[in-house]
mmCIF file of C-alpha atoms in Angstrom:
data_model
loop_
_atom_site.group_PDB
_atom_site.id
_atom_site.type_symbol
_atom_site.label_atom_id
_atom_site.label_comp_id
_atom_site.label_asym_id
_atom_site.label_seq_id
_atom_site.Cartn_x
_atom_site.Cartn_y
_atom_site.Cartn_z
ATOM 1 C CA UNK A 61 76.454 70.597 83.011
ATOM 2 C CA UNK A 62 77.106 74.339 83.364
ATOM 3 C CA UNK A 63 74.606 74.441 86.254
ATOM 4 C CA UNK A 64 76.589 71.851 88.178
ATOM 5 C CA UNK A 65 79.893 73.551 87.364
ATOM 6 C CA UNK A 66 78.646 76.810 88.843
ATOM 7 C CA UNK A 67 77.381 75.138 91.988
ATOM 8 C CA UNK A 68 80.395 72.921 92.610
ATOM 9 C CA UNK A 69 81.966 74.053 95.905
ATOM 10 C CA UNK A 70 85.456 73.145 94.693
ATOM 11 C CA UNK A 71 85.221 75.855 92.015
ATOM 12 C CA UNK A 72 84.280 78.590 94.492
ATOM 13 C CA UNK A 73 86.700 78.030 97.337
ATOM 14 C CA UNK A 74 86.152 80.601 100.099
ATOM 15 C CA UNK A 75 89.869 81.266 100.726
ATOM 16 C CA UNK A 76 90.733 81.733 97.081
ATOM 17 C CA UNK A 77 89.623 85.366 96.815
ATOM 18 C CA UNK A 78 91.574 86.324 99.937
ATOM 19 C CA UNK A 79 94.708 84.643 98.571
ATOM 20 C CA UNK A 80 94.383 86.497 95.269
ATOM 21 C CA UNK A 81 93.907 89.812 97.091
ATOM 22 C CA UNK A 82 96.975 89.130 99.234
ATOM 23 C CA UNK A 83 99.049 88.310 96.134
ATOM 24 C CA UNK A 84 97.815 91.479 94.421
ATOM 25 C CA UNK A 85 98.689 93.610 97.460
ATOM 26 C CA UNK A 86 102.124 91.972 97.626
ATOM 27 C CA UNK A 87 102.727 92.704 93.923
ATOM 28 C CA UNK A 88 101.636 96.316 94.458
ATOM 29 C CA UNK A 89 103.977 96.715 97.445
ATOM 30 C CA UNK A 90 106.905 95.249 95.489
ATOM 31 C CA UNK A 91 106.227 97.592 92.556
ATOM 32 C CA UNK A 92 106.059 100.616 94.896
ATOM 33 C CA UNK A 93 109.303 99.616 96.601
ATOM 34 C CA UNK A 94 111.019 99.169 93.220
ATOM 35 C CA UNK A 95 109.716 102.567 92.109
ATOM 36 C CA UNK A 96 111.010 104.215 95.280
ATOM 37 C CA UNK A 97 114.435 102.571 94.889
ATOM 38 C CA UNK A 98 114.703 103.697 91.246
ATOM 39 C CA UNK A 99 113.579 107.238 92.151
ATOM 40 C CA UNK A 100 116.171 107.381 94.946
ATOM 41 C CA UNK A 101 118.937 106.153 92.662
ATOM 42 C CA UNK A 102 118.006 108.693 89.963
ATOM 43 C CA UNK A 103 117.925 111.507 92.551
ATOM 44 C CA UNK A 104 121.356 110.497 93.926
ATOM 45 C CA UNK A 105 122.929 110.126 90.497
ATOM 46 C CA UNK A 106 121.424 113.423 89.317
ATOM 47 C CA UNK A 107 122.584 115.272 92.437
ATOM 48 C CA UNK A 108 126.134 113.969 92.010
ATOM 49 C CA UNK A 109 126.195 114.907 88.303
ATOM 50 C CA UNK A 110 124.801 118.378 89.083
ATOM 51 C CA UNK A 111 127.437 118.953 91.789
ATOM 52 C CA UNK A 112 130.203 117.983 89.375
ATOM 53 C CA UNK A 113 128.702 120.190 86.663
ATOM 54 C CA UNK A 114 128.244 123.132 89.044
ATOM 55 C CA UNK A 115 131.971 123.062 89.824
ATOM 56 C CA UNK A 116 132.620 123.944 86.162
ATOM 57 C CA UNK A 117 129.771 126.404 85.560
ATOM 58 C CA UNK A 118 129.879 130.114 86.341
ATOM 59 C CA UNK A 119 127.410 132.961 86.038
ATOM 60 C CA UNK A 120 128.684 136.089 84.316
ATOM 61 C CA UNK A 121 127.124 139.327 83.091
ATOM 62 C CA UNK A 122 126.979 139.776 79.320
ATOM 63 C CA UNK A 123 126.065 142.913 77.376
ATOM 64 C CA UNK A 124 124.304 142.574 74.036
ATOM 65 C CA UNK A 125 126.054 144.298 71.138
ATOM 66 C CA UNK A 126 123.128 143.953 68.748
ATOM 67 C CA UNK A 127 119.380 143.383 68.814
ATOM 68 C CA UNK A 128 117.952 139.923 69.441
ATOM 69 C CA UNK A 129 117.049 137.790 66.439
ATOM 70 C CA UNK A 130 114.261 135.248 66.646
ATOM 71 C CA UNK A 131 115.559 131.698 66.154
ATOM 72 C CA UNK A 132 113.857 129.154 63.886
ATOM 73 C CA UNK A 133 111.112 127.070 65.482
ATOM 74 C CA UNK A 134 113.533 124.126 65.818
ATOM 75 C CA UNK A 135 115.640 126.198 68.238
ATOM 76 C CA UNK A 136 112.777 126.949 70.645
ATOM 77 C CA UNK A 137 113.168 125.686 74.214
ATOM 78 C CA UNK A 138 109.984 123.953 75.273
ATOM 79 C CA UNK A 139 107.040 126.261 74.689
ATOM 80 C CA UNK A 140 109.109 129.432 75.205
ATOM 81 C CA UNK A 141 111.031 130.936 72.308
ATOM 82 C CA UNK A 142 114.579 132.044 73.082
ATOM 83 C CA UNK A 143 116.095 134.645 70.779
ATOM 84 C CA UNK A 144 119.797 134.908 69.950
ATOM 85 C CA UNK A 145 121.842 138.106 70.191
ATOM 86 C CA UNK A 146 125.526 138.991 69.811
ATOM 87 C CA UNK A 147 127.125 139.902 73.140
ATOM 88 C CA UNK A 148 130.370 140.444 75.012
ATOM 89 C CA UNK A 149 131.262 139.163 78.471
ATOM 90 C CA UNK A 150 134.218 138.391 80.697
ATOM 91 C CA UNK A 151 134.961 134.871 81.743
ATOM 92 C CA UNK A 152 135.932 134.258 85.384
ATOM 93 C CA UNK A 153 139.638 134.987 84.701
ATOM 94 C CA UNK A 154 138.661 138.445 83.336
ATOM 95 C CA UNK A 155 139.330 137.490 79.728
ATOM 96 C CA UNK A 156 136.970 139.319 77.391
ATOM 97 C CA UNK A 157 134.860 137.029 75.173
ATOM 98 C CA UNK A 158 132.217 137.579 72.521
ATOM 99 C CA UNK A 159 129.679 135.435 70.731
ATOM 100 C CA UNK A 160 125.982 134.670 70.350
ATOM 101 C CA UNK A 161 123.940 134.050 73.483
ATOM 102 C CA UNK A 162 120.336 133.143 74.196
ATOM 103 C CA UNK A 163 118.250 136.070 75.392
ATOM 104 C CA UNK A 164 114.539 136.805 75.853
ATOM 105 C CA UNK A 165 112.750 137.794 72.619
ATOM 106 C CA UNK A 166 113.051 141.470 71.544
ATOM 107 C CA UNK A 167 116.088 142.132 73.796
ATOM 108 C CA UNK A 168 117.608 145.436 72.585
ATOM 109 C CA UNK A 169 121.266 146.236 72.010
ATOM 110 C CA UNK A 170 123.102 147.326 75.161
ATOM 111 C CA UNK A 171 121.022 145.184 77.560
ATOM 112 C CA UNK A 172 122.895 143.355 80.341
ATOM 113 C CA UNK A 173 121.854 139.751 80.945
ATOM 114 C CA UNK A 174 123.162 136.936 83.141
ATOM 115 C CA UNK A 175 124.488 133.863 81.354
ATOM 116 C CA UNK A 176 126.162 130.622 82.356
ATOM 117 C CA UNK A 177 129.618 129.782 80.990
ATOM 118 C CA UNK A 178 131.968 126.845 81.422
ATOM 119 C CA UNK A 179 135.597 127.002 82.563
ATOM 120 C CA UNK A 180 136.699 128.211 79.115
ATOM 121 C CA UNK A 181 134.170 131.058 79.091
ATOM 122 C CA UNK A 182 131.930 129.416 76.484
ATOM 123 C CA UNK A 183 128.170 129.760 77.038
ATOM 124 C CA UNK A 184 126.844 126.534 78.547
ATOM 125 C CA UNK A 185 123.693 125.151 80.088
ATOM 126 C CA UNK A 186 123.276 125.783 83.813
ATOM 127 C CA UNK A 187 123.627 122.987 86.351
ATOM 128 C CA UNK A 188 120.396 121.147 87.035
ATOM 129 C CA UNK A 189 118.074 122.307 89.784
ATOM 130 C CA UNK A 190 116.416 120.313 92.551
ATOM 131 C CA UNK A 191 113.114 120.660 90.655
ATOM 132 C CA UNK A 192 114.684 119.086 87.555
ATOM 133 C CA UNK A 193 116.075 116.228 89.621
ATOM 134 C CA UNK A 194 112.726 115.703 91.348
ATOM 135 C CA UNK A 195 110.944 115.573 87.986
ATOM 136 C CA UNK A 196 113.445 113.065 86.577
ATOM 137 C CA UNK A 197 113.404 110.922 89.725
ATOM 138 C CA UNK A 198 109.598 111.006 89.917
ATOM 139 C CA UNK A 199 109.180 110.082 86.254
ATOM 140 C CA UNK A 200 111.716 107.257 86.501
ATOM 141 C CA UNK A 201 110.166 105.952 89.710
ATOM 142 C CA UNK A 202 106.709 106.078 88.151
ATOM 143 C CA UNK A 203 107.837 104.136 85.089
ATOM 144 C CA UNK A 204 109.541 101.534 87.291
ATOM 145 C CA UNK A 205 106.443 101.187 89.494
ATOM 146 C CA UNK A 206 104.159 100.791 86.484
ATOM 147 C CA UNK A 207 106.493 98.304 84.777
ATOM 148 C CA UNK A 208 106.970 96.081 87.818
ATOM 149 C CA UNK A 209 103.252 96.328 88.628
ATOM 150 C CA UNK A 210 102.293 95.302 85.084
ATOM 151 C CA UNK A 211 104.690 92.346 85.185
ATOM 152 C CA UNK A 212 103.354 91.286 88.595
ATOM 153 C CA UNK A 213 99.737 91.570 87.435
ATOM 154 C CA UNK A 214 100.570 89.576 84.298
ATOM 155 C CA UNK A 215 102.148 86.814 86.361
ATOM 156 C CA UNK A 216 99.138 86.703 88.687
ATOM 157 C CA UNK A 217 96.716 86.492 85.755
ATOM 158 C CA UNK A 218 98.789 83.719 84.150
ATOM 159 C CA UNK A 219 98.957 81.727 87.392
ATOM 160 C CA UNK A 220 95.222 82.163 87.941
ATOM 161 C CA UNK A 221 94.397 80.961 84.426
ATOM 162 C CA UNK A 222 96.657 77.929 84.684
ATOM 163 C CA UNK A 223 95.197 77.059 88.088
ATOM 164 C CA UNK A 224 91.682 77.440 86.727
ATOM 165 C CA UNK A 225 92.444 75.223 83.722
ATOM 166 C CA UNK A 226 93.846 72.499 86.000
ATOM 167 C CA UNK A 227 90.898 72.790 88.394
ATOM 168 C CA UNK A 228 88.372 72.490 85.557
ATOM 169 C CA UNK A 229 90.226 69.520 84.038
ATOM 170 C CA UNK A 230 90.091 67.668 87.367
ATOM 171 C CA UNK A 231 86.420 68.575 87.780
ATOM 172 C CA UNK A 232 85.587 67.317 84.266
ATOM 173 C CA UNK A 233 87.306 63.998 84.973
ATOM 174 C CA UNK A 234 85.409 63.590 88.223
ATOM 175 C CA UNK A 235 82.136 64.641 86.594
ATOM 176 C CA UNK A 236 82.568 61.969 83.892
ATOM 177 C CA UNK A 237 82.598 59.394 86.706
ATOM 178 C CA UNK A 238 79.728 60.882 88.715
ATOM 179 C CA UNK A 239 77.314 62.154 86.028
ATOM 180 C CA UNK A 240 76.071 58.759 84.761
ATOM 181 C CA UNK A 241 75.176 57.691 88.301
ATOM 182 C CA UNK A 242 73.731 61.085 89.226
ATOM 183 C CA UNK A 243 71.619 61.342 86.053
ATOM 184 C CA UNK A 244 70.439 57.724 86.198
ATOM 185 C CA UNK A 245 71.997 56.844 82.847
ATOM 186 C CA UNK A 246 74.075 54.073 84.425
ATOM 187 C CA UNK A 247 72.386 50.707 83.921
ATOM 188 C CA UNK A 248 72.827 47.765 86.171
ATOM 189 C CA UNK A 249 75.950 45.793 85.464
ATOM 190 C CA UNK A 250 77.776 48.746 83.890
ATOM 191 C CA UNK A 251 80.746 50.274 85.608
ATOM 192 C CA UNK A 252 80.968 54.067 85.938
ATOM 193 C CA UNK A 253 82.640 55.635 82.915
ATOM 194 C CA UNK A 254 81.600 52.906 80.404
ATOM 195 C CA UNK A 255 79.355 53.543 77.400
ATOM 196 C CA UNK A 256 75.715 52.505 77.427
ATOM 197 C CA UNK A 257 75.852 51.514 73.740
#
C-alpha cells in the first residue's frame, strides 16, 4: 500500500510546494517588519529617555583626595574593573561637594578626572549614547523577529500536518473502495467495500 501512497498524484500536488514557499516568505516578511517596528519603537523611546536624562546630567571635574581602592568583584562594570577613590568637586552651582567616585584602577591622589553628576551634584550615570540605543534597539528587534518568525513557522508546520492528516484520511477511504477491485480480490456479486468472508 505504501507504494501506491507514494505514487498517488493527489499526495504530490505540483502547486503545494510553491504555496508553502509563499507562506514561508510571507511569515518571514511579517517577522522582519515586526522586528523593525519594535527596533524603531525602542530607539525612539530610548532617545526620548536619554534627552530627558541629559537635561539633568552635568559633567564636572573632580580631584581625588586619596588613592584609588580596588572594589570587590561584584562592583566591576562589565569586564573592566572600576576602582573607587575619595574626591572633591563642584556641582554646577559652584557648591563644593565630596564623596567616593569611580576612577580607573591605580589612580593616584591629586588626579583630576571628569565625572557625571545630577542636579544635586551627586555622582550619577551618564546619559545613554547612540551606540547604547542602537544595541538595545537591535537586540529588541532581533528578539521580536525571532519570536514572530518562530510563531509563524509553528503555525505553518501545524497547518501542514493537519492538512496532511486530512489528505491521508481521504486517500485511505478512497483506497478502501478501489483496492479490492484493483487487486482482484473483489468477487462477482460483491459490492466494493464488503468483506470476502
